[in-house]
Short mmCIF file of C-alpha atoms and ligand atoms in Angstrom, two decimals:
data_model
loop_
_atom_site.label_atom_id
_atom_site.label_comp_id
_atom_site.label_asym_id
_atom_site.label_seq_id
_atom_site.Cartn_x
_atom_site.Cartn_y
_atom_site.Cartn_z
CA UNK J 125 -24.36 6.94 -7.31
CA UNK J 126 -25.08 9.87 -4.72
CA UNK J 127 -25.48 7.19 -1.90
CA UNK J 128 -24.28 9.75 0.13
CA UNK J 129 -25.08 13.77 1.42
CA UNK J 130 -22.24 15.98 0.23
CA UNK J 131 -21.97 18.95 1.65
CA UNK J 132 -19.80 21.60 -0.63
CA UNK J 133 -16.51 23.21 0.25
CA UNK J 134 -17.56 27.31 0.68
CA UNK J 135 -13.76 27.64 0.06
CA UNK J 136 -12.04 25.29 -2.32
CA UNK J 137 -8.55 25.70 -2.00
CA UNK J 138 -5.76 25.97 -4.94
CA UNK J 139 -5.22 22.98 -6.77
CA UNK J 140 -1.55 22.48 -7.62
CA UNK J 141 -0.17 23.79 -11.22
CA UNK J 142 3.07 21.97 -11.36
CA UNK J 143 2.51 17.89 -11.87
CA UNK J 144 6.22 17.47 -11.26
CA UNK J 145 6.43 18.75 -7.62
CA UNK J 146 3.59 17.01 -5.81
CA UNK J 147 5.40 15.00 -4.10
CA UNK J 148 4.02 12.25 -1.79
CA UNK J 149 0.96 13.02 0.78
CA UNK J 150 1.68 16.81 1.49
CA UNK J 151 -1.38 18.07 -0.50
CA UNK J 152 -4.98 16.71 0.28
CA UNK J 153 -8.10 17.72 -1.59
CA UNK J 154 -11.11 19.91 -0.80
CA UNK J 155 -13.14 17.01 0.71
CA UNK J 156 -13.16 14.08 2.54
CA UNK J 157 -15.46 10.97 3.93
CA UNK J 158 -16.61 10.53 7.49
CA UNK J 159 -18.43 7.66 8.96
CA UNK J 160 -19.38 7.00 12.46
CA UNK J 161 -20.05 3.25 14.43
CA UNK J 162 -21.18 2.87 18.03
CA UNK J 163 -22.06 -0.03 19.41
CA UNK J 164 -25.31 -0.53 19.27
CA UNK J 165 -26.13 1.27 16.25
CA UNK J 166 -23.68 -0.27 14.04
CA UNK J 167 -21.78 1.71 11.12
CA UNK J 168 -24.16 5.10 10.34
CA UNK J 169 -24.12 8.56 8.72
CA UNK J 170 -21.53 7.96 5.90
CA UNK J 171 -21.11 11.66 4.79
CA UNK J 172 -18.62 13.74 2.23
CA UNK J 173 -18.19 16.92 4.17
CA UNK J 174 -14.86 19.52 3.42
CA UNK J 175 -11.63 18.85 4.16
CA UNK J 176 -11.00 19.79 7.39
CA UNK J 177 -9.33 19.09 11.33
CA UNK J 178 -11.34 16.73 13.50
CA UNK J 179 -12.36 17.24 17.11
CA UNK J 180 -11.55 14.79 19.33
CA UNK J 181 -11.00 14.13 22.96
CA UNK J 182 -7.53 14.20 23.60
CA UNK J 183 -8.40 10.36 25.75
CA UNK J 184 -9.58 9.09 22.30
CA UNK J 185 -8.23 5.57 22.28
CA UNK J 186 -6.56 5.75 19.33
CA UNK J 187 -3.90 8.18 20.44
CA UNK J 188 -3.28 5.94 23.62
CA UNK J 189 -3.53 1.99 22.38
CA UNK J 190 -3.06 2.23 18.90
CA UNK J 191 -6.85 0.86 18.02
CA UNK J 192 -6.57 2.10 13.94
CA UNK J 193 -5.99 0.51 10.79
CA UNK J 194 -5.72 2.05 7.55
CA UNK J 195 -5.65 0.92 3.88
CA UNK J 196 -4.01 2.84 0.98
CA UNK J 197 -5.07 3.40 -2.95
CA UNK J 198 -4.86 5.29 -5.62
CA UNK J 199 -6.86 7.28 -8.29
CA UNK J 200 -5.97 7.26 -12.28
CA UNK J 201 -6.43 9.05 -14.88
CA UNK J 202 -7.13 6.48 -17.99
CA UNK J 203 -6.29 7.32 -21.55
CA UNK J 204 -9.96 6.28 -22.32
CA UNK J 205 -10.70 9.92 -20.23
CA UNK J 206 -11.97 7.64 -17.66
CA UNK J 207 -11.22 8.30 -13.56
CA UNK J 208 -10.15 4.70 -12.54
CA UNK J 209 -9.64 2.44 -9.39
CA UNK J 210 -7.33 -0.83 -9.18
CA UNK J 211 -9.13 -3.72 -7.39
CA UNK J 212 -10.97 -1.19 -5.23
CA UNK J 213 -12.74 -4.41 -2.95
CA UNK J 214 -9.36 -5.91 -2.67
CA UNK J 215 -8.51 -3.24 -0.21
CA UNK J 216 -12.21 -2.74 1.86
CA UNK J 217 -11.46 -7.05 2.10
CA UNK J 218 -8.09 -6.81 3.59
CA UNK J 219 -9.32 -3.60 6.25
CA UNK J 220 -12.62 -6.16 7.37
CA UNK J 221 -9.34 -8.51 7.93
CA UNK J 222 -7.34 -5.85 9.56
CA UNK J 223 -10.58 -4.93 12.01
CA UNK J 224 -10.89 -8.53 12.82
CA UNK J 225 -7.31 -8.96 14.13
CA UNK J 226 -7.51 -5.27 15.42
CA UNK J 227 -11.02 -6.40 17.57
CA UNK J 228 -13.17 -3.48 15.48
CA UNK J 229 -16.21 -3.44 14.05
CA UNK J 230 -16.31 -4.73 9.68
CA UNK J 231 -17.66 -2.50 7.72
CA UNK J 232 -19.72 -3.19 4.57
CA UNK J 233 -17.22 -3.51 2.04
CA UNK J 234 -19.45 -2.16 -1.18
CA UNK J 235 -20.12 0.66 0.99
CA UNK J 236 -16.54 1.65 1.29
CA UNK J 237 -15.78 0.94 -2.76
CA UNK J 238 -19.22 3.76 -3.05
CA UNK J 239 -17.75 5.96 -0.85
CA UNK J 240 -14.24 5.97 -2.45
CA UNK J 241 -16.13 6.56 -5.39
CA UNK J 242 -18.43 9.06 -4.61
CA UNK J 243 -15.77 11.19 -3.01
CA UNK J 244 -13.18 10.32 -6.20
CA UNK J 245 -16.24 12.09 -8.39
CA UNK J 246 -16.74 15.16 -5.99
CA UNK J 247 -12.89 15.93 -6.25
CA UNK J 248 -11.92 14.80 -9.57
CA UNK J 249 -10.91 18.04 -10.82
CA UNK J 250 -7.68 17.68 -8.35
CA UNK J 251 -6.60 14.45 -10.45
CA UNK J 252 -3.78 15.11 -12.12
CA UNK J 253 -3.18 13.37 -15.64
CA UNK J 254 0.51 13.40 -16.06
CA UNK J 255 1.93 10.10 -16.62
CA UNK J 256 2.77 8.44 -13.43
CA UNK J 257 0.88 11.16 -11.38
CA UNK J 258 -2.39 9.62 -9.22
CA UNK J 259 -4.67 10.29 -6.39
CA UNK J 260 -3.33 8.50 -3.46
CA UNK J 261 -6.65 7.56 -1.30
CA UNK J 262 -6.41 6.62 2.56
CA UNK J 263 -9.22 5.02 4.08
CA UNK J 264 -8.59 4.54 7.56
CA UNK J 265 -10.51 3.86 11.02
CA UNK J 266 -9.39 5.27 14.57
CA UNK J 267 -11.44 4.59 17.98
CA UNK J 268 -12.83 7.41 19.88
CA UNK J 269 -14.04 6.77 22.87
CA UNK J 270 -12.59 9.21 25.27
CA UNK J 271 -11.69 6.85 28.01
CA UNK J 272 -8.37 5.31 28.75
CA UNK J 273 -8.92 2.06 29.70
CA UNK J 274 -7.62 -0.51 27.80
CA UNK J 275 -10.10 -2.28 25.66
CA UNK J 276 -11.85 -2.30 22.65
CA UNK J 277 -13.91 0.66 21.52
CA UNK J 278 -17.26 1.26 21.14
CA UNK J 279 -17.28 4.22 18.97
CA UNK J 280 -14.87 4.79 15.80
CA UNK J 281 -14.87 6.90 12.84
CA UNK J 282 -14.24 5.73 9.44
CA UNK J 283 -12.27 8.15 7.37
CA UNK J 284 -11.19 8.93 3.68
CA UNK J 285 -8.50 11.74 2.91
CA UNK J 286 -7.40 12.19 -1.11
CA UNK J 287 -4.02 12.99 -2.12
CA UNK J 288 -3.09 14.15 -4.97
CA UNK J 289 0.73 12.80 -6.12
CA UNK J 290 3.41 12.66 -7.95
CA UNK J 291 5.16 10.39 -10.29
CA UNK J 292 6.95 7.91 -7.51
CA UNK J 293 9.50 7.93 -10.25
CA UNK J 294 11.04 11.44 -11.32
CA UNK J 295 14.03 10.00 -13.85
CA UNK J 296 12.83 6.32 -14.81
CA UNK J 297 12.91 3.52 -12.87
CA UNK J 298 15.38 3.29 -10.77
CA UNK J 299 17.02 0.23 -8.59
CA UNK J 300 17.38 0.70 -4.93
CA UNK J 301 19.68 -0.40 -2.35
CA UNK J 302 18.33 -2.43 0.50
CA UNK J 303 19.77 -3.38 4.00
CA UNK J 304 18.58 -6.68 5.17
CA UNK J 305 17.73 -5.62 9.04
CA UNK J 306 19.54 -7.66 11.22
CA UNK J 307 18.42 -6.33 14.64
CA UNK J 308 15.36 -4.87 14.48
CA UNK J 309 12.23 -7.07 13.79
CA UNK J 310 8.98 -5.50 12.32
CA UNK J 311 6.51 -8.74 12.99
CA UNK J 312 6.41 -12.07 14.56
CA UNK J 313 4.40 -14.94 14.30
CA UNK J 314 1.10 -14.26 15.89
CA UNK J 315 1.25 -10.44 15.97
CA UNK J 316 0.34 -7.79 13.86
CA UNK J 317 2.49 -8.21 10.49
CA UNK J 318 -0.35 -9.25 8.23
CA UNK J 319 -2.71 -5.88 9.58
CA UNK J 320 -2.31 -2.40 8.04
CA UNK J 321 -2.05 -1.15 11.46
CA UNK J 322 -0.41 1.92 12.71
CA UNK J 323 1.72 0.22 15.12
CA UNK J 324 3.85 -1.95 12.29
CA UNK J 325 5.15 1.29 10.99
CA UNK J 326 6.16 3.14 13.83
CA UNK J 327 8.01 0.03 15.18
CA UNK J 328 9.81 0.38 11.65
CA UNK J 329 11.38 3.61 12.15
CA UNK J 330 14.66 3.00 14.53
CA UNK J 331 15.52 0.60 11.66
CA UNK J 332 14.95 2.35 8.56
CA UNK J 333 16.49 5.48 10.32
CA UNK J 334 19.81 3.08 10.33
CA UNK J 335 19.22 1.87 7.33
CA UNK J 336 19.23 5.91 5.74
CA UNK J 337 21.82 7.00 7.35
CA UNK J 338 23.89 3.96 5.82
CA UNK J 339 23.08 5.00 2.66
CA UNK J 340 20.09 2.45 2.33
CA UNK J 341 16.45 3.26 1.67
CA UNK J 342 14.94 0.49 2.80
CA UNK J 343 15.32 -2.32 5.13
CA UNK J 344 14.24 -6.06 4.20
CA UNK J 345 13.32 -7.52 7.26
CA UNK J 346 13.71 -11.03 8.36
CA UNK J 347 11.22 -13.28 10.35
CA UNK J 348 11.02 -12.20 13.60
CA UNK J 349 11.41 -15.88 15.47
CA UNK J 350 14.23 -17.29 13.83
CA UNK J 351 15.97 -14.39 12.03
CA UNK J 352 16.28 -16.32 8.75
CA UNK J 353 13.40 -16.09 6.41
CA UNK J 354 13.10 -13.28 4.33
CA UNK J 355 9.65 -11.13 5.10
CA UNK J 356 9.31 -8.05 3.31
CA UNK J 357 10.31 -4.53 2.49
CA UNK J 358 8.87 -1.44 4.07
CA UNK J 359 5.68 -1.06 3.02
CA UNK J 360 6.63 -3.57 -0.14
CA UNK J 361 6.26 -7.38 -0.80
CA UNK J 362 9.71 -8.55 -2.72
CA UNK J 363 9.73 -10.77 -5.14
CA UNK J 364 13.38 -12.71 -6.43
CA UNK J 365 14.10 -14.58 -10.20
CA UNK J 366 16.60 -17.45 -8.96
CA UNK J 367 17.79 -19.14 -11.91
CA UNK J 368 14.81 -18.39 -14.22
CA UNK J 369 12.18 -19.38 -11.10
CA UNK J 370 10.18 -16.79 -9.49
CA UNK J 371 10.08 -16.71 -5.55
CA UNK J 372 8.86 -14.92 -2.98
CA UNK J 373 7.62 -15.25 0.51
CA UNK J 374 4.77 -17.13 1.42
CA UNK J 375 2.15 -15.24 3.13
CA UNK J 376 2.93 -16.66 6.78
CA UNK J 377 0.89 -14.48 9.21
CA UNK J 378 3.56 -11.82 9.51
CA UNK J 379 3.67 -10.22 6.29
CA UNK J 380 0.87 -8.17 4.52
CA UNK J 381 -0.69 -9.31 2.02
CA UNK J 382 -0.36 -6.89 -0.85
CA UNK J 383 -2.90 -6.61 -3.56
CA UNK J 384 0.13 -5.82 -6.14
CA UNK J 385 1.96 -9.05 -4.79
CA UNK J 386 -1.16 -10.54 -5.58
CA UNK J 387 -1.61 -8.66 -8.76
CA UNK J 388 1.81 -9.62 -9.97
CA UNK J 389 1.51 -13.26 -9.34
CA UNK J 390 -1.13 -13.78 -11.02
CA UNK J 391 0.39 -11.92 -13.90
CA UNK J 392 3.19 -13.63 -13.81
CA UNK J 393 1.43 -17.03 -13.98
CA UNK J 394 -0.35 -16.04 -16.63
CA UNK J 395 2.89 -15.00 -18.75
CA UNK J 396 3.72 -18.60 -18.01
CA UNK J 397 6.89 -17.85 -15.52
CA UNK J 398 7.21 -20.69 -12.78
CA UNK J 399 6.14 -18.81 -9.45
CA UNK J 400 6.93 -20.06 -5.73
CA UNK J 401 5.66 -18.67 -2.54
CA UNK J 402 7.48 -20.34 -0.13
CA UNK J 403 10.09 -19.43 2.45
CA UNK J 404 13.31 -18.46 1.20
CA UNK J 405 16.43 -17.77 2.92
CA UNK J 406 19.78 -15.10 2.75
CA UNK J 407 21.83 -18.29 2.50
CA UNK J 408 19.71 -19.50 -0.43
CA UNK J 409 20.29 -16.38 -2.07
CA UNK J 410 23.94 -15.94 -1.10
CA UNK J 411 24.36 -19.32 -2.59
CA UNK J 412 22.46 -18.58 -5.60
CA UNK J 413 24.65 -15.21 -5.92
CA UNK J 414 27.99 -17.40 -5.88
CA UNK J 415 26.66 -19.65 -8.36
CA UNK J 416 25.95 -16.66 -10.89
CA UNK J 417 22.25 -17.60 -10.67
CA UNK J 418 20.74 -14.33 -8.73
CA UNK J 419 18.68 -12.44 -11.47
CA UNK J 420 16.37 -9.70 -10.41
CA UNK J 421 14.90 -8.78 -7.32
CA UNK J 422 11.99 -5.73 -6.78
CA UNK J 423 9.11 -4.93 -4.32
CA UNK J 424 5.85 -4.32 -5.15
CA UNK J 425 2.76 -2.06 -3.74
CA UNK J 426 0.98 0.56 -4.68
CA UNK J 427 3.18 3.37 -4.16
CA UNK J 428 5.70 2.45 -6.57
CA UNK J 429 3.61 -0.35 -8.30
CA UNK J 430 6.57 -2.40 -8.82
CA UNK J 431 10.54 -1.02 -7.71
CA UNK J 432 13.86 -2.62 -8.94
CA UNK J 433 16.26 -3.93 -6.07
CA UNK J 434 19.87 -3.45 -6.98
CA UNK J 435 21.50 -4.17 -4.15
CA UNK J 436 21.44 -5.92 -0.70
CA UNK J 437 23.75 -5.29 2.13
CA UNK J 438 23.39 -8.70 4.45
CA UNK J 439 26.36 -8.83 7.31
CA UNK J 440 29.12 -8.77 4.99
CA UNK J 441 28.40 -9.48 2.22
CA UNK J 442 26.70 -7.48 -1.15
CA UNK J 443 24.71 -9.13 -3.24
CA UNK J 444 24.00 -7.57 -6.84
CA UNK J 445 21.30 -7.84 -8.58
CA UNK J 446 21.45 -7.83 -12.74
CA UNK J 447 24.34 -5.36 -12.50
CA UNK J 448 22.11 -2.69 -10.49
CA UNK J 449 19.92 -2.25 -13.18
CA UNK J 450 16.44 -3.25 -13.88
CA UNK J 451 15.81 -6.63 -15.18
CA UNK J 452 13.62 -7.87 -17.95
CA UNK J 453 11.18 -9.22 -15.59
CA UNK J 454 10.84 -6.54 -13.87
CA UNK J 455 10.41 -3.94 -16.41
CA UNK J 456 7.41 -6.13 -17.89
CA UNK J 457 5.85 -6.24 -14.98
CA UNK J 458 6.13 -2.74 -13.84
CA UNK J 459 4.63 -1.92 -17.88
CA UNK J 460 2.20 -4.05 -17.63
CA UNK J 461 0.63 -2.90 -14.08
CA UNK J 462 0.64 0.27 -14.99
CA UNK J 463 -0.33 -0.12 -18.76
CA UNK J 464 -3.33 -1.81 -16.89
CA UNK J 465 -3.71 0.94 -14.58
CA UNK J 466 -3.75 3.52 -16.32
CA UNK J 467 -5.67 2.08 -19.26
CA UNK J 468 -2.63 1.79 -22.12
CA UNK J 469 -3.01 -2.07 -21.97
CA UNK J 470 -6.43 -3.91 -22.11
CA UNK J 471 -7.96 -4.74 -18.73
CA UNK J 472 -8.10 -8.99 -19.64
CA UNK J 473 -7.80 -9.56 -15.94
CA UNK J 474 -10.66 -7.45 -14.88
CA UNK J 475 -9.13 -5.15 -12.18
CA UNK J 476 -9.91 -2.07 -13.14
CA UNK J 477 -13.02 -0.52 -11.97
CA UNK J 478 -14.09 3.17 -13.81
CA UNK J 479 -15.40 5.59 -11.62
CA UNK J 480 -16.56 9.10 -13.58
CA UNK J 481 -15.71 10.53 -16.83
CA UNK J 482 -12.95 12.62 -15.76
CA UNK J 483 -14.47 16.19 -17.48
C1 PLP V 885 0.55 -1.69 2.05
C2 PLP V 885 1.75 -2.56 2.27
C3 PLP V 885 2.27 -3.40 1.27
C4 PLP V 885 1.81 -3.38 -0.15
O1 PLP V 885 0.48 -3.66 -0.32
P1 PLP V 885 -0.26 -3.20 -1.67
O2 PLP V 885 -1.65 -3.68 -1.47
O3 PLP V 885 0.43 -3.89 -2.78
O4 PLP V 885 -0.13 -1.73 -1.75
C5 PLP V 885 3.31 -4.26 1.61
N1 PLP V 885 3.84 -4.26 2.85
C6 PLP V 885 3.38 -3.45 3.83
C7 PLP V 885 3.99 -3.52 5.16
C8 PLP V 885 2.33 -2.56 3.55
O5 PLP V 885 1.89 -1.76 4.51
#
């Protein structure tokens, strides 16, 4: 490797002691990856430099318009003493398709997978190796032009912070109770929904405020058009078993394309389940509900990997899922993804990709 110039932390901070109370994106290790584009030159001077606060113009587009997009990772450590990656080009594919609908600049995609693992390889020592513990990686890109014009940029900066984190699951895995949002809409047909763009999220805050201080953690939002078609779940796909059938949204413009929704249909097809992405409806499920036929129901992404649904609130109604506890579906799945990731299970699908020994 060593694509890149490193320049050395003078003052490595403390790593963390206690693999129990990382939490979620509070800690961030000693260095990071910077790359810089203007138009003109093109992408140039991919660098690992130390962790620290950027200078920017305070007119930098990206605070105004909302020009960024980000993508979001993570960092095992393998049984085999192997540092390893999860379908590391997966993600550098979908942020060239989030630059194209966000009008900026692709960047080489191989180049990105190097850099994560270059920078992986210079922090390594902050990967923790308790079981369910990770290195959350954010790649993301902001515009910088300091001008307030509206308009595509022609400079950006390309951008790689490491996290180290916790288990997402303290006490096992536990189902959650979802309100299905029936107010606020987080996509329509034609915007943003299928971009991991900045915007999506903080349009998703109002609701999933509500949602909390109902007692919900998440919100499952509905198509944004016709309020009826079930989208997604904060920053998860969802996935039903009706009746022994798999289903779950078809990828319709508005919804982002997950690499663990990917992941797990392909799994699933493999196991030999019967798997449709199509459009499915609360009624279909309410239906299904009455009829005893409403089996499981979890999200996926890369966060939780895969996370049990319990229970949805939907206008009146409460739909319960497997008695509020995990199904056998979902519990294979959620082994198996991380038996793959983390190297207990044999890698027959060929997603994981080994970065460094991790001493
Ligand atoms: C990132 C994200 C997902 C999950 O994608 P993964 O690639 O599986 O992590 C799902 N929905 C939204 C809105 C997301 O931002």
């Amino acid at each position: 490797m060593a694509r890149f110039p490193v320049t050395y932390t003078t003052a490595p901070k403390a790593k963390p002691t206690d693999p129990d109370h990382l939490g979620f994106g509070k800690l961030f290790t000693d260095h990071m990856f910077l790359m810089d584009y203007k138009t003109g030159k093109g992408w140039h001077n991919g660098r690992i430099v130390p962790f620290d606060n950027l200078s920017l113009s305070p007119a930098a587009m990206c605070f105004h318009y909302g020009q960024t997009v980000f993508e979001g990772m993570k960092a095992y450590y393998g049984k085999d003493g192997n540092v390893r990656l999860f379908r590391p080009e997966e993600n550098f594919k979908r942020l060239n398709a989030s630059n194209k609908r966000l009008c900026i600049p692709a960047i080489d995609e191989e180049l990105c997978v190097e850099a994560v693992k270059e920078l992986v390889e210079v922090d390594k020592a902050w990967l923790p190796r308790k079981e369910g513990t990770s290195l959350y990686i954010r790649p993301f890109i902001i515009a910088t032009d300091p001008m307030l014009g509206v308009k595509p940029g022609d400079e950006y900066l390309f951008i790689i912070i490491i996290s180290p984190s916790g288990a997402y699951y303290a006490s096992g895995l536990a189902p959650v109770k979802i309100y299905v949002e029936d107010n606020y809409v987080r996509a329509v047909r034609g915007g943003t929904g299928a971009a991991k763009t900045g915007g999506n999220y903080a349009a998703s805050l109002a609701a999933q405020d509500e949602a909390h201080n109902q007692g919900y953690s998440q919100v499952l939002w509905m198509d944004g058009v016709e309020h009826k078609y079930i989208e997604e779940v904060g920053a998860m796909n969802v996935f039903f078993v009706v009746d022994g059938e798999v289903l779950t949204p078809m990828l319709s413009g508005s919804i982002l394309p997950g690499i663990t929704r990917k992941s797990s249909i392909e799994l699933l097809k493999k196991w030999g389940l019967p798997v449709s992405e199509r459009r499915i409806t609360m009624e279909e499920l309410s239906e299904a509900n009455k009829a005893g036929k409403l089996q499981e129901a979890f999200g996926t992404g890369t966060a939780a990997v895969v996370s049990p649904i319990g229970e949805l609130k939907w206008e009146g109604e409460i739909l319960t899922f497997n008695n509020g506890e995990i199904g056998p579906i979902t519990q294979k799945l959620y082994d198996t993804m991380t038996g793959i990731q983390y190297g207990d299970l044999p890698d027959e699908m060929g997603w994981v990709v080994k970065v460094c020994p991790a001493d």
